[in-house]
GROMACS .gro file of C-alpha atoms in nm:
model
  271
    1MET     CA    1   3.746   2.125   0.622
    2LYS     CA    2   3.415   1.966   0.696
    3THR     CA    3   3.167   2.022   1.024
    4ASN     CA    4   2.871   1.815   1.126
    5LEU     CA    5   2.546   1.935   1.241
    6LEU     CA    6   2.256   1.813   1.416
    7VAL     CA    7   1.990   1.993   1.325
    8ASN     CA    8   1.630   2.024   1.451
    9ASN     CA    9   1.309   2.084   1.194
   10LEU     CA   10   1.512   1.960   0.934
   11GLN     CA   11   1.236   1.832   0.716
   12CYS     CA   12   1.230   1.873   0.304
   13THR     CA   13   1.440   1.986   0.061
   14HIS     CA   14   1.302   2.339   0.064
   15CYS     CA   15   1.467   2.388   0.403
   16VAL     CA   16   1.820   2.245   0.260
   17SER     CA   17   1.790   2.508  -0.002
   18THR     CA   18   1.671   2.793   0.215
   19ILE     CA   19   1.978   2.657   0.499
   20ASN     CA   20   2.246   2.640   0.160
   21LYS     CA   21   2.145   3.012   0.020
   22GLU     CA   22   2.167   3.168   0.354
   23LEU     CA   23   2.489   2.971   0.440
   24ARG     CA   24   2.692   3.070   0.133
   25LYS     CA   25   2.651   3.409   0.193
   26ILE     CA   26   2.919   3.382   0.491
   27ASN     CA   27   3.244   3.411   0.347
   28GLY     CA   28   3.439   3.089   0.326
   29VAL     CA   29   3.128   2.825   0.336
   30TYR     CA   30   3.113   2.635  -0.017
   31GLY     CA   31   2.796   2.465   0.034
   32ILE     CA   32   2.603   2.181   0.251
   33GLU     CA   33   2.533   1.845   0.273
   34ALA     CA   34   2.235   1.686   0.394
   35ASP     CA   35   2.033   1.407   0.522
   36ILE     CA   36   1.752   1.487   0.618
   37ALA     CA   37   1.583   1.142   0.741
   38ASN     CA   38   1.888   1.188   1.043
   39GLN     CA   39   1.857   1.567   1.091
   40ARG     CA   40   2.217   1.573   1.001
   41LEU     CA   41   2.409   1.874   0.800
   42VAL     CA   42   2.789   1.892   0.682
   43ILE     CA   43   2.910   2.224   0.621
   44ASP     CA   44   3.186   2.225   0.386
   45HIS     CA   45   3.434   2.541   0.504
   46THR     CA   46   3.752   2.681   0.546
   47GLU     CA   47   3.916   2.737   0.905
   48ASP     CA   48   3.876   3.065   0.917
   49VAL     CA   49   3.474   3.036   0.921
   50SER     CA   50   3.327   3.065   1.255
   51LEU     CA   51   3.094   2.771   1.381
   52GLN     CA   52   2.924   3.035   1.608
   53GLN     CA   53   2.796   3.199   1.290
   54VAL     CA   54   2.691   2.918   1.129
   55SER     CA   55   2.500   2.761   1.457
   56SER     CA   56   2.353   3.120   1.498
   57THR     CA   57   2.262   3.192   1.134
   58LEU     CA   58   2.084   2.819   1.176
   59THR     CA   59   1.913   2.952   1.445
   60GLU     CA   60   1.797   3.242   1.327
   61LEU     CA   61   1.618   3.056   1.018
   62GLY     CA   62   1.434   2.861   1.266
   63TYR     CA   63   1.673   2.516   1.273
   64PRO     CA   64   1.815   2.501   1.634
   65ASN     CA   65   2.153   2.268   1.589
   66SER     CA   66   2.422   2.148   1.751
   67ILE     CA   67   2.787   2.000   1.651
   68SER     CA   68   2.786   1.610   1.659
   69LYS     CA   69   3.119   1.412   1.594
   70LEU     CA   70   3.202   1.395   1.226
   71ASP     CA   71   3.161   1.046   1.047
   72THR     CA   72   3.405   1.138   0.739
   73PHE     CA   73   3.253   0.893   0.541
   74TYR     CA   74   2.909   0.936   0.627
   75PHE     CA   75   2.800   1.033   0.286
   76LYS     CA   76   3.026   0.832   0.123
   77ALA     CA   77   2.980   0.481   0.268
   78ALA     CA   78   2.701   0.362   0.063
   79SER     CA   79   2.889   0.457  -0.275
   80TRP     CA   80   3.202   0.380  -0.162
   81ASP     CA   81   3.239   0.027  -0.333
   82SER     CA   82   3.128   0.173  -0.695
   83ASN     CA   83   3.425   0.330  -0.745
   84PRO     CA   84   3.639   0.089  -0.982
   85ARG     CA   85   3.974   0.223  -0.873
   86ARG     CA   86   3.932   0.184  -0.519
   87ILE     CA   87   3.855  -0.196  -0.591
   88ALA     CA   88   4.146  -0.265  -0.833
   89GLN     CA   89   4.381  -0.081  -0.535
   90ALA     CA   90   4.234  -0.335  -0.309
   91GLU     CA   91   4.311  -0.606  -0.489
   92LYS     CA   92   4.655  -0.494  -0.589
   93PHE     CA   93   4.721  -0.478  -0.199
   94PHE     CA   94   4.613  -0.825  -0.147
   95LYS     CA   95   4.817  -0.954  -0.433
   96LYS     CA   96   5.127  -0.807  -0.285
   97ILE     CA   97   5.099  -0.884   0.066
   98THR     CA   98   5.000  -1.223  -0.041
   99GLU     CA   99   5.313  -1.277  -0.228
  100ILE     CA  100   5.544  -1.169   0.089
  101ILE     CA  101   5.330  -1.253   0.330
  102PRO     CA  102   5.315  -1.686   0.404
  103LEU     CA  103   4.948  -1.686   0.528
  104LYS     CA  104   4.836  -1.988   0.707
  105PRO     CA  105   4.461  -2.159   0.739
  106THR     CA  106   4.502  -2.074   1.130
  107ASP     CA  107   4.561  -1.739   1.059
  108THR     CA  108   4.409  -1.418   1.235
  109VAL     CA  109   4.428  -1.144   1.039
  110MET     CA  110   4.309  -0.752   1.150
  111ASP     CA  111   4.195  -0.511   0.860
  112PHE     CA  112   4.276  -0.184   1.036
  113GLY     CA  113   4.033   0.113   0.906
  114CYS     CA  114   3.850  -0.184   0.691
  115GLY     CA  115   3.602   0.033   0.548
  116THR     CA  116   3.362  -0.173   0.336
  117GLY     CA  117   3.616  -0.483   0.382
  118LEU     CA  118   3.761  -0.427  -0.001
  119VAL     CA  119   4.069  -0.557   0.151
  120GLY     CA  120   3.973  -0.784   0.497
  121LEU     CA  121   3.737  -1.001   0.266
  122GLN     CA  122   3.987  -1.113   0.000
  123PHE     CA  123   4.143  -1.289   0.345
  124THR     CA  124   3.802  -1.505   0.392
  125PRO     CA  125   3.932  -1.800   0.230
  126TYR     CA  126   4.289  -1.784   0.372
  127VAL     CA  127   4.263  -1.757   0.726
  128SER     CA  128   4.055  -1.865   1.042
  129LYS     CA  129   3.924  -1.533   1.195
  130LEU     CA  130   3.911  -1.194   1.014
  131ILE     CA  131   3.902  -0.859   1.260
  132MET     CA  132   3.751  -0.563   1.116
  133ALA     CA  133   3.855  -0.257   1.247
  134ASP     CA  134   3.743   0.099   1.152
  135ASN     CA  135   3.553   0.356   1.356
  136SER     CA  136   3.292   0.496   1.075
  137ALA     CA  137   2.957   0.367   1.173
  138ALA     CA  138   2.850   0.403   0.795
  139MET     CA  139   3.141   0.208   0.664
  140LEU     CA  140   3.089  -0.057   0.916
  141SER     CA  141   2.743  -0.072   0.817
  142VAL     CA  142   2.771  -0.161   0.480
  143LEU     CA  143   3.057  -0.397   0.539
  144LYS     CA  144   2.800  -0.593   0.804
  145GLU     CA  145   2.543  -0.642   0.516
  146LYS     CA  146   2.856  -0.801   0.262
  147ILE     CA  147   2.896  -1.011   0.581
  148ALA     CA  148   2.551  -1.138   0.599
  149ALA     CA  149   2.524  -1.192   0.230
  150LEU     CA  150   2.838  -1.436   0.230
  151PRO     CA  151   2.806  -1.799   0.277
  152ILE     CA  152   3.011  -1.800   0.590
  153GLU     CA  153   2.982  -1.845   0.972
  154ALA     CA  154   2.926  -1.509   1.093
  155SER     CA  155   3.219  -1.641   1.407
  156LYS     CA  156   3.506  -1.578   1.156
  157PHE     CA  157   3.448  -1.205   1.177
  158GLU     CA  158   3.487  -0.968   1.457
  159ILE     CA  159   3.377  -0.603   1.441
  160LEU     CA  160   3.574  -0.344   1.575
  161SER     CA  161   3.457   0.029   1.623
  162ALA     CA  162   3.691   0.088   1.981
  163PRO     CA  163   4.047   0.241   1.970
  164ILE     CA  164   4.291  -0.037   1.898
  165LYS     CA  165   4.434   0.032   2.269
  166GLU     CA  166   4.121  -0.090   2.407
  167PHE     CA  167   4.109  -0.405   2.183
  168ALA     CA  168   4.207  -0.724   2.410
  169ASN     CA  169   4.348  -0.936   2.192
  170SER     CA  170   4.672  -0.941   2.143
  171GLU     CA  171   4.760  -1.309   1.930
  172ILE     CA  172   4.679  -1.148   1.564
  173ASP     CA  173   4.916  -1.293   1.335
  174VAL     CA  174   4.869  -1.026   1.024
  175VAL     CA  175   4.748  -0.693   1.043
  176VAL     CA  176   4.680  -0.535   0.736
  177SER     CA  177   4.575  -0.149   0.643
  178LEU     CA  178   4.509   0.050   0.331
  179MET     CA  179   4.429   0.393   0.283
  180THR     CA  180   4.390   0.488   0.655
  181PHE     CA  181   4.767   0.612   0.788
  182HIS     CA  182   4.695   0.930   0.622
  183HIS     CA  183   4.365   1.012   0.835
  184ILE     CA  184   4.567   0.960   1.147
  185GLU     CA  185   4.697   1.229   1.346
  186GLU     CA  186   4.956   1.038   1.542
  187PRO     CA  187   5.086   0.754   1.325
  188GLU     CA  188   5.366   0.660   1.551
  189LEU     CA  189   5.119   0.590   1.854
  190VAL     CA  190   4.943   0.376   1.675
  191ILE     CA  191   5.216   0.148   1.521
  192ASN     CA  192   5.324   0.099   1.867
  193GLU     CA  193   4.965   0.013   1.961
  194LEU     CA  194   4.896  -0.232   1.664
  195TYR     CA  195   5.285  -0.355   1.803
  196GLN     CA  196   5.168  -0.481   2.099
  197LYS     CA  197   4.834  -0.687   1.970
  198ILE     CA  198   5.076  -0.866   1.693
  199LYS     CA  199   5.238  -1.233   1.784
  200ALA     CA  200   5.602  -1.238   1.740
  201GLY     CA  201   5.679  -1.332   1.397
  202GLY     CA  202   5.377  -1.143   1.297
  203TYR     CA  203   5.300  -0.871   1.027
  204LEU     CA  204   5.213  -0.532   0.967
  205ALA     CA  205   5.136  -0.413   0.621
  206ILE     CA  206   5.073  -0.080   0.561
  207GLY     CA  207   4.961   0.072   0.213
  208ASP     CA  208   4.883   0.467   0.149
  209LEU     CA  209   4.966   0.759  -0.027
  210ALA     CA  210   5.315   0.843  -0.151
  211LYS     CA  211   5.379   1.224  -0.037
  212GLU     CA  212   5.138   1.471  -0.274
  213ASP     CA  213   5.062   1.831  -0.318
  214GLY     CA  214   4.769   1.785  -0.115
  215SER     CA  215   4.525   1.790  -0.393
  216PHE     CA  216   4.435   1.429  -0.345
  217HIS     CA  217   4.139   1.527  -0.074
  218GLU     CA  218   3.879   1.796  -0.077
  219GLU     CA  219   3.873   1.758   0.265
  220LYS     CA  220   4.151   1.857   0.484
  221VAL     CA  221   4.335   1.538   0.661
  222ALA     CA  222   4.623   1.474   0.872
  223HIS     CA  223   4.884   1.382   0.611
  224ASN     CA  224   4.910   1.453   0.227
  225GLY     CA  225   5.077   1.090   0.176
  226PHE     CA  226   5.378   1.012   0.377
  227ASP     CA  227   5.775   1.019   0.337
  228THR     CA  228   5.820   0.627   0.358
  229GLU     CA  229   6.111   0.734   0.559
  230ILE     CA  230   5.955   0.862   0.858
  231LEU     CA  231   5.743   0.567   0.865
  232ILE     CA  232   5.966   0.340   0.858
  233ASN     CA  233   6.175   0.509   1.110
  234TYR     CA  234   5.799   0.489   1.360
  235LEU     CA  235   5.792   0.109   1.280
  236GLN     CA  236   6.159   0.024   1.350
  237ALA     CA  237   6.169   0.230   1.684
  238ALA     CA  238   5.834   0.039   1.793
  239GLY     CA  239   6.020  -0.282   1.694
  240PHE     CA  240   5.927  -0.384   1.395
  241LYS     CA  241   6.174  -0.515   1.089
  242ILE     CA  242   6.150  -0.381   0.736
  243ILE     CA  243   6.123  -0.665   0.458
  244PHE     CA  244   5.944  -0.495   0.204
  245ASN     CA  245   5.930  -0.154   0.068
  246GLU     CA  246   5.772  -0.037  -0.264
  247ILE     CA  247   5.563   0.119  -0.458
  248PHE     CA  248   5.257  -0.107  -0.496
  249ASN     CA  249   5.056   0.140  -0.718
  250GLN     CA  250   5.020   0.426  -0.969
  251PHE     CA  251   4.685   0.574  -1.067
  252LYS     CA  252   4.512   0.884  -1.239
  253LYS     CA  253   4.255   1.063  -1.082
  254GLU     CA  254   4.037   1.394  -1.112
  255THR     CA  255   4.119   1.711  -0.908
  256THR     CA  256   3.981   2.054  -0.852
  257THR     CA  257   4.322   2.138  -1.061
  258GLY     CA  258   4.323   1.873  -1.295
  259ILE     CA  259   4.395   1.524  -1.337
  260LYS     CA  260   4.711   1.429  -1.149
  261GLU     CA  261   4.890   1.093  -1.056
  262TYR     CA  262   4.949   0.956  -0.733
  263LYS     CA  263   5.141   0.660  -0.606
  264GLN     CA  264   5.056   0.399  -0.337
  265PHE     CA  265   5.294   0.277  -0.123
  266LEU     CA  266   5.352  -0.072   0.079
  267ILE     CA  267   5.569  -0.128   0.352
  268ILE     CA  268   5.541  -0.473   0.549
  269ALA     CA  269   5.761  -0.512   0.891
  270LYS     CA  270   5.755  -0.800   1.094
  271LYS     CA  271   5.769  -0.838   1.473
   0.00000   0.00000   0.00000
């Protein structure tokens, strides 16, 4: 798992080297990532590590600190779009959705967990409005730069960083979400909240990892993929009708235990 710290006096690479050397002496600490400009450290460690010990060690070294809310994608956002696998899966996801859901020029589409917009921005030529929702400020920062570079009126886009339940719009035609739900602790609650925001006759399309052994992520996440029947039960309980449920993509990835193959499913539900 990873813990994010705001650290005073973090001024140079020598500081980072010293901190890394000392923290790695703590059993269960694997290493650190540092953002000197913003005085941030991300500590990679097991669940058994005492954060009080980590904090005390930093303080003794001359670096007062405090735990801050972690943006999991803080160090990943800038290079997110450089991964061909992510681009390919976003394109496959979009293509399959548009084969099944009849988009209209007047539609409002939400990309829930939009990240840098690899999925959502593909809808730009086909719909009236795009709502890009994500809780990572780092990912949204990259997205905003991409939107600013497009020859399109900014009013076509709405950026949402607040929880979905706080979003006032309940007239969304289509919600799409790729590789987001495995980060959500209680997907059933989020599905119910999305149901309230979608128009009658609207759609929710969820793409994510099929159940896997936990090797896909280096860090701990809420779910190691899904048994799709569980998500289907949540969707039906909320009031949705399932109109599509298939594996839409398979790919290989290098992991700490070797190259492994993963599958991604697509469930499309209609309100």
